[in-house]
Coordinates of C-alpha atoms and ligand atoms in Angstrom, one line a residue:
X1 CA -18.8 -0.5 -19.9
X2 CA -21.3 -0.1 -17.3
X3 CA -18.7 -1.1 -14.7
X4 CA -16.3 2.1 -16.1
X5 CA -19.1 4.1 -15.9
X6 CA -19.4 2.8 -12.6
X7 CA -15.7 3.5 -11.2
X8 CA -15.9 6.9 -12.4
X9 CA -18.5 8.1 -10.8
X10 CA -17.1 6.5 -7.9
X11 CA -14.1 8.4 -8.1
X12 CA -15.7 11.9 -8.9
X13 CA -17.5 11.1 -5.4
X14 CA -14.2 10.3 -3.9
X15 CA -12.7 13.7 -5.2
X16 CA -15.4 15.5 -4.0
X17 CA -15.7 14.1 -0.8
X18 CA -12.2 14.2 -0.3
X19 CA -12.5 18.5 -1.5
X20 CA -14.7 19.4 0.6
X21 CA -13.4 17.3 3.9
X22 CA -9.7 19.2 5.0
X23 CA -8.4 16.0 5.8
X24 CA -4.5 16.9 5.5
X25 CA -3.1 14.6 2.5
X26 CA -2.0 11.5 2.5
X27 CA 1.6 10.9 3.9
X28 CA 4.2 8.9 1.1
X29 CA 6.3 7.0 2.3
X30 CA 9.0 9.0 3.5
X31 CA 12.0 7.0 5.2
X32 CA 13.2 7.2 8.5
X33 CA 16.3 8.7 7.8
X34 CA 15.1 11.5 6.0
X35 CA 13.7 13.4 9.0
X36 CA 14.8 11.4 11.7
X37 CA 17.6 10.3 13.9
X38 CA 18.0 8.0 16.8
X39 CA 18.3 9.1 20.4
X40 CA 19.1 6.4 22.4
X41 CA 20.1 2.5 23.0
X42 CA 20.5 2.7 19.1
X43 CA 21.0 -1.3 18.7
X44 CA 17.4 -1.5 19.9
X45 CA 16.4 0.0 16.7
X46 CA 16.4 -1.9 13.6
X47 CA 15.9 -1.2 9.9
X48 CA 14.4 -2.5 6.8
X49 CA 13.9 -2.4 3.0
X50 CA 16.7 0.7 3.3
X51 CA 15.3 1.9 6.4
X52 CA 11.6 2.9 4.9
X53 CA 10.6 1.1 7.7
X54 CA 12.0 0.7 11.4
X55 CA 11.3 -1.5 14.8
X56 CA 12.2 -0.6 18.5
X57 CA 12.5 -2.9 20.7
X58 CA 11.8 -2.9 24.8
X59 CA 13.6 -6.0 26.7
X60 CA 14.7 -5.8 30.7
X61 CA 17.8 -3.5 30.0
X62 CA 16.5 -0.6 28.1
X63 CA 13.6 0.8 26.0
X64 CA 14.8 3.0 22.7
X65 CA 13.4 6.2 20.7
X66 CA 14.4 8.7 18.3
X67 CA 13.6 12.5 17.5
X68 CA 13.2 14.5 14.4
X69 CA 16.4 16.1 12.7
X70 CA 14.7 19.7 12.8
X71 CA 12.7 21.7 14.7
X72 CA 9.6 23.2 13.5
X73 CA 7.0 25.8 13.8
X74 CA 3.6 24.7 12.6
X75 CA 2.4 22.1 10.4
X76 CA 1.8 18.2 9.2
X77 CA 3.5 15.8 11.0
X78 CA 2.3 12.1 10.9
X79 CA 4.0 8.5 11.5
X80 CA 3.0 4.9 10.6
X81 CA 2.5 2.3 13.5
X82 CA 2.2 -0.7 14.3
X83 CA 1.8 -1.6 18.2
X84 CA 3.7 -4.1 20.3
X85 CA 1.1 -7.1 19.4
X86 CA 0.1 -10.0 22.4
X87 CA 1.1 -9.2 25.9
X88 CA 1.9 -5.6 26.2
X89 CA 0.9 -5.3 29.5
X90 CA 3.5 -2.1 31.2
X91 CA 4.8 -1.0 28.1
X92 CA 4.0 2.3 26.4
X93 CA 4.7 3.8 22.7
X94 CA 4.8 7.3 22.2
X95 CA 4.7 9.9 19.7
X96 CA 4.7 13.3 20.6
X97 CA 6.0 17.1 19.7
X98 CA 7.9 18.6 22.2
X99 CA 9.4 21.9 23.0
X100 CA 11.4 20.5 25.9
X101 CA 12.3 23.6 27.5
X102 CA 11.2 24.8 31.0
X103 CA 7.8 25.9 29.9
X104 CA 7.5 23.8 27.2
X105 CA 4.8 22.9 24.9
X106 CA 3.8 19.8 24.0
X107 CA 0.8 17.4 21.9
X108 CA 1.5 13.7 23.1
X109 CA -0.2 10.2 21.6
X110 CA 0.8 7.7 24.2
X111 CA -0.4 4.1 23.4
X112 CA -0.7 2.2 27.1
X113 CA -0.1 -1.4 26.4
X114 CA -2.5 -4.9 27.6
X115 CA -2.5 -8.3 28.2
X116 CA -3.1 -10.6 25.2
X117 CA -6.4 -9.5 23.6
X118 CA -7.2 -6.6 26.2
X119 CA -7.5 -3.0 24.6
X120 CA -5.0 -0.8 23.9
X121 CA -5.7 2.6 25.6
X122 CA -4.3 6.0 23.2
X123 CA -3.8 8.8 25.7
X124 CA -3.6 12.0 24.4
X125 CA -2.1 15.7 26.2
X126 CA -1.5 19.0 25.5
X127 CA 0.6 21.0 27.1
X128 CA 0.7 24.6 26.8
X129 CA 3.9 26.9 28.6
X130 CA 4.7 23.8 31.2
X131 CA 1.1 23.2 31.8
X132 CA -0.6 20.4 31.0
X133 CA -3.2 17.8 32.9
X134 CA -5.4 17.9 30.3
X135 CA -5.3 14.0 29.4
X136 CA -7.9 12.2 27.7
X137 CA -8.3 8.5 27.2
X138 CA -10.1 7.0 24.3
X139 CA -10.1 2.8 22.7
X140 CA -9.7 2.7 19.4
X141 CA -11.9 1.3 16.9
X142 CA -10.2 -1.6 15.7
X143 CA -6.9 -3.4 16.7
X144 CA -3.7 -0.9 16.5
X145 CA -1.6 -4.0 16.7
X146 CA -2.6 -6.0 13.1
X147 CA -1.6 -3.6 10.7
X148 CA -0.1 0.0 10.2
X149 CA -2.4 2.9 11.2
X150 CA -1.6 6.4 10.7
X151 CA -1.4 8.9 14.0
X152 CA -0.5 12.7 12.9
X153 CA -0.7 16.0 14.2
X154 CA -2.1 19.3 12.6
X155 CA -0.8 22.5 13.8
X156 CA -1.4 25.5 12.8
X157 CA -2.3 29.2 14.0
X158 CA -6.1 28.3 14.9
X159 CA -6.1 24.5 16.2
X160 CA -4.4 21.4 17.0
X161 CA -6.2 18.3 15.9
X162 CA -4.6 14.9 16.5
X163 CA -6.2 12.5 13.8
X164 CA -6.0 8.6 14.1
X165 CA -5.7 7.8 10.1
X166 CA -8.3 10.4 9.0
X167 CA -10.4 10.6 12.1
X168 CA -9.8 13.6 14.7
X169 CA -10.2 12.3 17.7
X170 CA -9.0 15.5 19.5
X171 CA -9.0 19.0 19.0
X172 CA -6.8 22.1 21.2
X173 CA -8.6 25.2 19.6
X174 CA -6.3 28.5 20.0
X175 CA -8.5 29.6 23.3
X176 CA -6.2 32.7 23.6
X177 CA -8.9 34.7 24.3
X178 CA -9.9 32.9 27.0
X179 CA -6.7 33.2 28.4
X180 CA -5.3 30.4 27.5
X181 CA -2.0 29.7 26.5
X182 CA -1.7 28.4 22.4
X183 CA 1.4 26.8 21.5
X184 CA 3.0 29.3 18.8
X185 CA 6.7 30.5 19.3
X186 CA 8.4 27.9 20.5
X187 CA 9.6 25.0 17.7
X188 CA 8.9 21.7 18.4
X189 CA 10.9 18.2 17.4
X190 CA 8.8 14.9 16.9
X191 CA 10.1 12.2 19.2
X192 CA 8.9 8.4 19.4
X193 CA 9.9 5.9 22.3
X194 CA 9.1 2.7 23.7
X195 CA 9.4 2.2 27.0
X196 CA 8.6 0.2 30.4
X197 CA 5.8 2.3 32.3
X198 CA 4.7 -0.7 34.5
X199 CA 4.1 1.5 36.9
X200 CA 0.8 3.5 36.1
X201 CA 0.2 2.1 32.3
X202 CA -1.9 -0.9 32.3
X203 CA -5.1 -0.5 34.4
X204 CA -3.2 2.0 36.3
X205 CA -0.1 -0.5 37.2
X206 CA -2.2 -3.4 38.3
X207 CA -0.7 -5.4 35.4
X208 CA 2.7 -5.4 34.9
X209 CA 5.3 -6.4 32.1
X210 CA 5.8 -10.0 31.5
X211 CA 9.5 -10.0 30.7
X212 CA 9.4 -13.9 30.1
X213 CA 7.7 -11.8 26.6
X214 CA 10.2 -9.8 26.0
X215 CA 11.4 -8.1 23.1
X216 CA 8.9 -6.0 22.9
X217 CA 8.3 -4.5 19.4
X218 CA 6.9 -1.7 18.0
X219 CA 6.9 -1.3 13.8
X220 CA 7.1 2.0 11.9
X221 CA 6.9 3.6 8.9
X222 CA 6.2 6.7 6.9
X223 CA 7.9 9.4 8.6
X224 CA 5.8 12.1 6.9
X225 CA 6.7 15.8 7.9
X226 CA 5.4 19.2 6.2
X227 CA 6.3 21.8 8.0
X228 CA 7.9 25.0 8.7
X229 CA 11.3 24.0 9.9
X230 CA 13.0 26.4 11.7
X231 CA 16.2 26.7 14.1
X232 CA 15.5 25.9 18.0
X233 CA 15.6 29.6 18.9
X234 CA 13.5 30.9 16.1
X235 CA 10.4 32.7 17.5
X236 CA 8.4 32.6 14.2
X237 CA 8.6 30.8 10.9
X238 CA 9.2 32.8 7.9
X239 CA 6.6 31.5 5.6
X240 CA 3.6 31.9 8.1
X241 CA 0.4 32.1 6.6
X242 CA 1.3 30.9 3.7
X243 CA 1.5 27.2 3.7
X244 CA -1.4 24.9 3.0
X245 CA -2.2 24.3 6.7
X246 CA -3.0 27.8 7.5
X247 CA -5.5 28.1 4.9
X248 CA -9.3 28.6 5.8
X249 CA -10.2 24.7 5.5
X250 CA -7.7 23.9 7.8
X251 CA -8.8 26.6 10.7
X252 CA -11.6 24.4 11.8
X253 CA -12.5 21.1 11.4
X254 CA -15.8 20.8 8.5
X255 CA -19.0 19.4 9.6
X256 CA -18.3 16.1 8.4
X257 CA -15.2 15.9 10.6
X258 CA -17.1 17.5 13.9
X259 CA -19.2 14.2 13.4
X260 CA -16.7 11.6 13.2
X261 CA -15.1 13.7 16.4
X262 CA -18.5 13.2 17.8
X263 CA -18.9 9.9 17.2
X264 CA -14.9 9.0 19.0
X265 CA -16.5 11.1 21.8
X266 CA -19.8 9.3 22.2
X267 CA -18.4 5.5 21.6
X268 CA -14.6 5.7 22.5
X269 CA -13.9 8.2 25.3
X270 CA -12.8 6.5 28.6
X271 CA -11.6 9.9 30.3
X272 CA -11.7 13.7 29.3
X273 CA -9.9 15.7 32.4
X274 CA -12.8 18.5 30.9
X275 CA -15.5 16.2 32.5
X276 CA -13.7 15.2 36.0
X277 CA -14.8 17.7 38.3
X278 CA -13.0 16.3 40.9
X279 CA -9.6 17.2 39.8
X280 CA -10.6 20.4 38.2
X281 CA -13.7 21.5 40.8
X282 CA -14.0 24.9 38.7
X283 CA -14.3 23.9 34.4
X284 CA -10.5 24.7 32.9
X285 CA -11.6 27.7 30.4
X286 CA -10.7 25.5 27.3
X287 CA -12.9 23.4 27.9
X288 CA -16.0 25.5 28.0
X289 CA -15.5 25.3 24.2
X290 CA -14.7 21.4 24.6
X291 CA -18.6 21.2 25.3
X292 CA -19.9 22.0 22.2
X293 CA -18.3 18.9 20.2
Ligands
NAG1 C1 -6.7 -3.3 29.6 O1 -7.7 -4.2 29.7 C2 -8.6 -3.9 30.8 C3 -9.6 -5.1 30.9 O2 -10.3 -5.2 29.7 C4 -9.2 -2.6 30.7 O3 -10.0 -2.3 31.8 C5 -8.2 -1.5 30.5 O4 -8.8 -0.3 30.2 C6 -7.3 -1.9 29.3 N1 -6.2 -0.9 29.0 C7 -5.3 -0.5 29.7 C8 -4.2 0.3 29.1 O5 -5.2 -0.6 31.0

């Protein structure tokens, strides 16, 4: 009895906890075929269990990827993972929204590859209207290559937050009124790829790819969208304002969430392009708001 007693109280706290934090819900697992389709060196991707989940693999002859059926406007868009484990050293796995027009806009998660037991590196970018150099580096807080973690993107009117499972480890606030370009009218797709980037990846192309490893393989699953999906030429989405992600709690991050971004800050960071005054001698205007995290 006690013990009942016990696991619903738990469970109230969990509820609340998980009210009053906007963490956006919890993908299902959504197959690949659902929302996606491959874009090239297809026999490099296989399926399983009816294609709910899905490996590339990266040997000497070609890397692989695959892009989202539609093209969307604002919204929830996350992806299950599961890195290329032992010597990775050269290769990178990405997951990114892209415009991919001339002045393009753009939120990337690029995972940089290491030697056998050396850290993974998650680079992260933003690019707003072709421009971007805004790259930060962070480690992550455990091993991306043992089991699945969830990466996903946020987008609405107000923000983009990327969150690694619920953590936000990066933030884009719409800085329009600093002058700075937000990504709003031009849909995005969700692509994925694994590729040979020997060449600048792995302590900045000291180390390169072992192809006596090769395959290379990268697992996914979960191929979670919520969104507003419109057609490529569409310069708004009908429904805007309306969906759960443009709803107040999702405008900024809460207090508990500005901590755990703190926290990937303080003990994670590697590089933040908003603190190298060498490249950028005068502070990009973004990044005056960057500061306060
Ligand atoms: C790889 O490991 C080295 C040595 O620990 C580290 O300096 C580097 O940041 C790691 N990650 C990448 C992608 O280079």
């Amino acid at each position: 009895m006690a013990s009942n007693l016990w696991t619903l109280c738990l469970s109230f706290l969990l509820l609340a906890s998980g009210a009053m934090s906007a963490t956006p819900r919890k993908a299902i697992d959504v197959p690949f075929g659902r929302n996606y389709i491959p874009t090239w060196a297809l026999d490099h991707i296989k399926y399983f269990n009816g294609g709910s989940e899905i490996q590339l693999s990266l040997d000497k002859f070609t890397g692989t990827g695959f892009q989202s059926k539609g093209s969307y406007l604002f919204g929830h868009f996350s992806m299950q993972i599961k890195m290329v484990p032992g010597d990775s050293a050269g290769t990178v796995t990405a997951f990114y929204l892209s415009s991919q027009n001339s002045e393009h806009d753009e939120m990337d998660f690029e995972f940089l590859g290491n030697r056998t037991r050396q850290p993974y590196i998650l680079q992260t970018n933003v690019f707003s209207g072709g421009k971007g150099n805004r790259e930060q580096r962070i480690y992550l807080w455990f091993d991306p290559t043992k089991a699945y973690h969830t990466y996903s993107v946020l987008w609405n009117l107000y923000q983009i937050v990327f969150f690694v499972d619920d953590v936000p480890i990066r933030v884009f606030k719409n800085n329009k009124d600093l002058g700075v370009r937000f990504p709003f009218n031009q849909p995005m797709k969700i692509y994925s790829s694994l590729w040979n980037a020997d060449d600048w990846a792995t302590r900045g192309g000291l180390e390169k790819t072992d192809w006596s490893k090769a395959p290379f393989v990268a697992s996914y699953k979960s191929f979670h969208i919520d969104a507003c999906e419109v057609s490529v030429n569409a310069r708004f989405c009908q429904t805007q304002g309306k969906r759960w992600w443009d709803q107040k709690e999702f405008q900024d991050l809460d207090a508990f969430q500005y901590r755990r971004l703190s926290w990937v800050r303080h003990r994670y960071t590697i590089y933040n392009y908003c603190t190298d005054r060498v490249r950028f001698p005068s502070l990009p205007p973004e990044c005056k708001r960057d500061r306060d995290v």
